[in-house]
Short mmCIF file of C-alpha atoms in Angstrom, two decimals:
data_model
loop_
_atom_site.label_atom_id
_atom_site.label_comp_id
_atom_site.label_asym_id
_atom_site.label_seq_id
_atom_site.Cartn_x
_atom_site.Cartn_y
_atom_site.Cartn_z
CA UNK A 1 5.48 32.24 -2.92
CA UNK A 2 4.12 29.81 -6.72
CA UNK A 3 3.70 26.32 -5.46
CA UNK A 4 6.60 24.11 -6.00
CA UNK A 5 5.59 20.37 -6.88
CA UNK A 6 6.06 18.73 -3.59
CA UNK A 7 7.98 16.26 -2.57
CA UNK A 8 6.12 14.34 -0.51
CA UNK A 9 2.96 13.03 0.68
CA UNK A 10 1.87 11.23 -3.12
CA UNK A 11 5.09 9.67 -3.04
CA UNK A 12 3.65 6.41 -5.75
CA UNK A 13 2.40 9.70 -8.25
CA UNK A 14 4.42 8.75 -11.09
CA UNK A 15 3.68 5.50 -11.03
CA UNK A 16 0.31 5.18 -11.03
CA UNK A 17 0.35 7.54 -13.87
CA UNK A 18 3.02 5.23 -16.05
CA UNK A 19 1.06 1.85 -14.44
CA UNK A 20 -2.69 2.88 -16.08
CA UNK A 21 -0.94 3.73 -19.09
CA UNK A 22 1.09 0.26 -19.48
CA UNK A 23 -1.70 -1.74 -19.23
CA UNK A 24 -4.35 0.83 -20.47
CA UNK A 25 -6.62 0.78 -18.18
CA UNK A 26 -7.66 4.06 -16.36
CA UNK A 27 -7.65 3.98 -12.70
CA UNK A 28 -8.38 6.64 -9.55
CA UNK A 29 -4.98 6.45 -8.08
CA UNK A 30 -4.13 7.37 -12.35
CA UNK A 31 -6.86 10.38 -12.46
CA UNK A 32 -6.03 11.51 -9.17
CA UNK A 33 -2.11 11.55 -9.74
CA UNK A 34 -3.38 13.66 -13.34
CA UNK A 35 -5.04 16.19 -11.32
CA UNK A 36 -2.91 16.78 -8.41
CA UNK A 37 0.17 17.44 -10.74
CA UNK A 38 -2.60 20.09 -12.78
CA UNK A 39 -3.46 21.56 -10.11
CA UNK A 40 -0.46 21.86 -9.04
CA UNK A 41 1.25 22.88 -12.38
CA UNK A 42 -1.41 25.51 -12.84
CA UNK A 43 -0.14 27.01 -9.56
CA UNK A 44 3.09 27.19 -10.02
CA UNK A 45 1.83 29.41 -13.54
CA UNK A 46 3.54 26.88 -16.10
CA UNK A 47 6.88 27.46 -15.08
CA UNK A 48 6.98 23.60 -13.37
CA UNK A 49 7.13 21.43 -16.30
CA UNK A 50 3.64 19.26 -15.86
CA UNK A 51 5.84 15.52 -16.21
CA UNK A 52 7.97 17.27 -12.13
CA UNK A 53 4.39 18.10 -11.75
CA UNK A 54 3.42 14.56 -12.11
CA UNK A 55 6.51 13.06 -11.34
CA UNK A 56 7.23 11.27 -14.47
CA UNK A 57 10.19 10.49 -15.53
CA UNK A 58 11.53 13.52 -18.51
CA UNK A 59 14.37 11.60 -20.31
CA UNK A 60 13.86 10.02 -22.63
CA UNK A 61 16.22 6.95 -20.72
CA UNK A 62 14.42 7.62 -18.00
CA UNK A 63 11.30 6.67 -19.54
CA UNK A 64 12.91 3.48 -20.69
CA UNK A 65 14.10 2.65 -17.00
CA UNK A 66 10.43 2.93 -16.04
CA UNK A 67 8.44 1.09 -18.09
CA UNK A 68 11.39 -1.67 -17.49
CA UNK A 69 10.37 -0.95 -13.28
CA UNK A 70 7.44 -1.48 -13.44
CA UNK A 71 6.89 -3.92 -16.19
CA UNK A 72 9.53 -6.09 -13.76
CA UNK A 73 7.38 -5.89 -10.83
CA UNK A 74 4.58 -6.90 -12.98
CA UNK A 75 6.71 -10.07 -13.92
CA UNK A 76 8.01 -10.61 -10.60
CA UNK A 77 5.03 -10.32 -9.45
CA UNK A 78 3.63 -13.41 -12.06
CA UNK A 79 6.71 -16.24 -11.06
CA UNK A 80 6.38 -16.32 -7.48
CA UNK A 81 3.38 -14.24 -6.21
CA UNK A 82 3.22 -14.15 -2.51
CA UNK A 83 7.08 -14.43 -1.84
CA UNK A 84 9.71 -12.45 -0.65
CA UNK A 85 11.57 -9.93 -3.04
CA UNK A 86 14.40 -11.85 -2.66
CA UNK A 87 13.13 -15.88 -3.62
CA UNK A 88 10.91 -12.84 -6.71
CA UNK A 89 13.98 -11.62 -7.95
CA UNK A 90 15.36 -15.00 -8.20
CA UNK A 91 12.95 -16.88 -9.83
CA UNK A 92 12.28 -14.11 -12.14
CA UNK A 93 16.56 -14.24 -13.32
CA UNK A 94 16.01 -17.82 -14.09
CA UNK A 95 12.32 -17.13 -15.89
CA UNK A 96 14.29 -14.27 -17.97
CA UNK A 97 17.01 -16.26 -18.63
CA UNK A 98 14.38 -19.11 -20.52
CA UNK A 99 12.58 -16.27 -21.74
CA UNK A 100 15.81 -14.97 -24.14
CA UNK A 101 18.13 -17.95 -24.40
CA UNK A 102 15.27 -20.49 -25.57
CA UNK A 103 12.16 -19.28 -25.21
CA UNK A 104 9.91 -17.47 -26.83
CA UNK A 105 12.17 -13.82 -27.54
CA UNK A 106 14.06 -15.57 -30.29
CA UNK A 107 11.36 -15.75 -32.35
CA UNK A 108 9.62 -12.19 -31.22
CA UNK A 109 12.64 -9.24 -30.23
CA UNK A 110 11.38 -8.25 -33.56
CA UNK A 111 7.96 -7.69 -32.54
CA UNK A 112 6.73 -3.71 -31.28
CA UNK A 113 4.17 -5.78 -28.91
CA UNK A 114 4.13 -9.77 -27.45
CA UNK A 115 1.73 -11.42 -29.68
CA UNK A 116 -2.23 -11.21 -28.05
CA UNK A 117 -2.29 -15.20 -27.58
CA UNK A 118 1.49 -14.75 -24.93
CA UNK A 119 0.09 -15.30 -21.64
CA UNK A 120 0.51 -12.48 -18.75
CA UNK A 121 3.97 -13.46 -17.73
CA UNK A 122 4.99 -14.06 -21.31
CA UNK A 123 3.94 -10.76 -22.43
CA UNK A 124 5.56 -8.85 -19.36
CA UNK A 125 8.43 -11.22 -19.97
CA UNK A 126 8.89 -9.44 -23.68
CA UNK A 127 8.49 -5.98 -21.82
CA UNK A 128 10.96 -6.11 -19.31
CA UNK A 129 13.84 -8.21 -22.40
CA UNK A 130 12.37 -5.21 -24.65
CA UNK A 131 12.75 -2.27 -21.85
CA UNK A 132 16.37 -3.55 -21.61
CA UNK A 133 17.44 -3.78 -25.19
CA UNK A 134 17.78 -7.46 -25.29
CA UNK A 135 20.28 -7.93 -22.32
CA UNK A 136 18.96 -9.72 -19.01
CA UNK A 137 19.11 -8.31 -15.85
CA UNK A 138 20.94 -10.23 -12.54
CA UNK A 139 18.60 -11.26 -9.81
CA UNK A 140 20.00 -8.26 -7.70
CA UNK A 141 19.01 -5.73 -10.27
CA UNK A 142 15.77 -7.10 -10.32
CA UNK A 143 15.32 -7.44 -6.08
CA UNK A 144 16.72 -4.03 -5.84
CA UNK A 145 13.64 -2.69 -8.59
CA UNK A 146 10.90 -4.94 -6.66
CA UNK A 147 11.99 -3.36 -3.18
CA UNK A 148 11.87 0.05 -4.94
CA UNK A 149 8.29 0.45 -5.41
#
């Protein structure tokens, strides 16, 4: 009987790969995730798509949402490090409003990436807004994303 991609055991496999790719920083977790996915894919004889084995999103919309959620978590950790998720969400929502309405987004919105000289927080905010199609997310939405690491 062919193996199926495990539904438990490595819950953050896709997240580990996405984070490493987004940060352009290979990690041990990403290597392990890719190794496990490739072994599962091989064990199924290629019957199960590799991105499913790796628990990666498989549609353009799901890829954008996954990237947005990664940047939300990174921005929240910078805006309110060590604080509860709800507080991080409130502070991040306020930071996003300021970033979009009267901050750098007005000048950067047509850029593919934020300027190299931008702060890490502004880079994260840029990517949150970019992957949200320029929309400002609610604190409630942000809180759900942070809670669903």
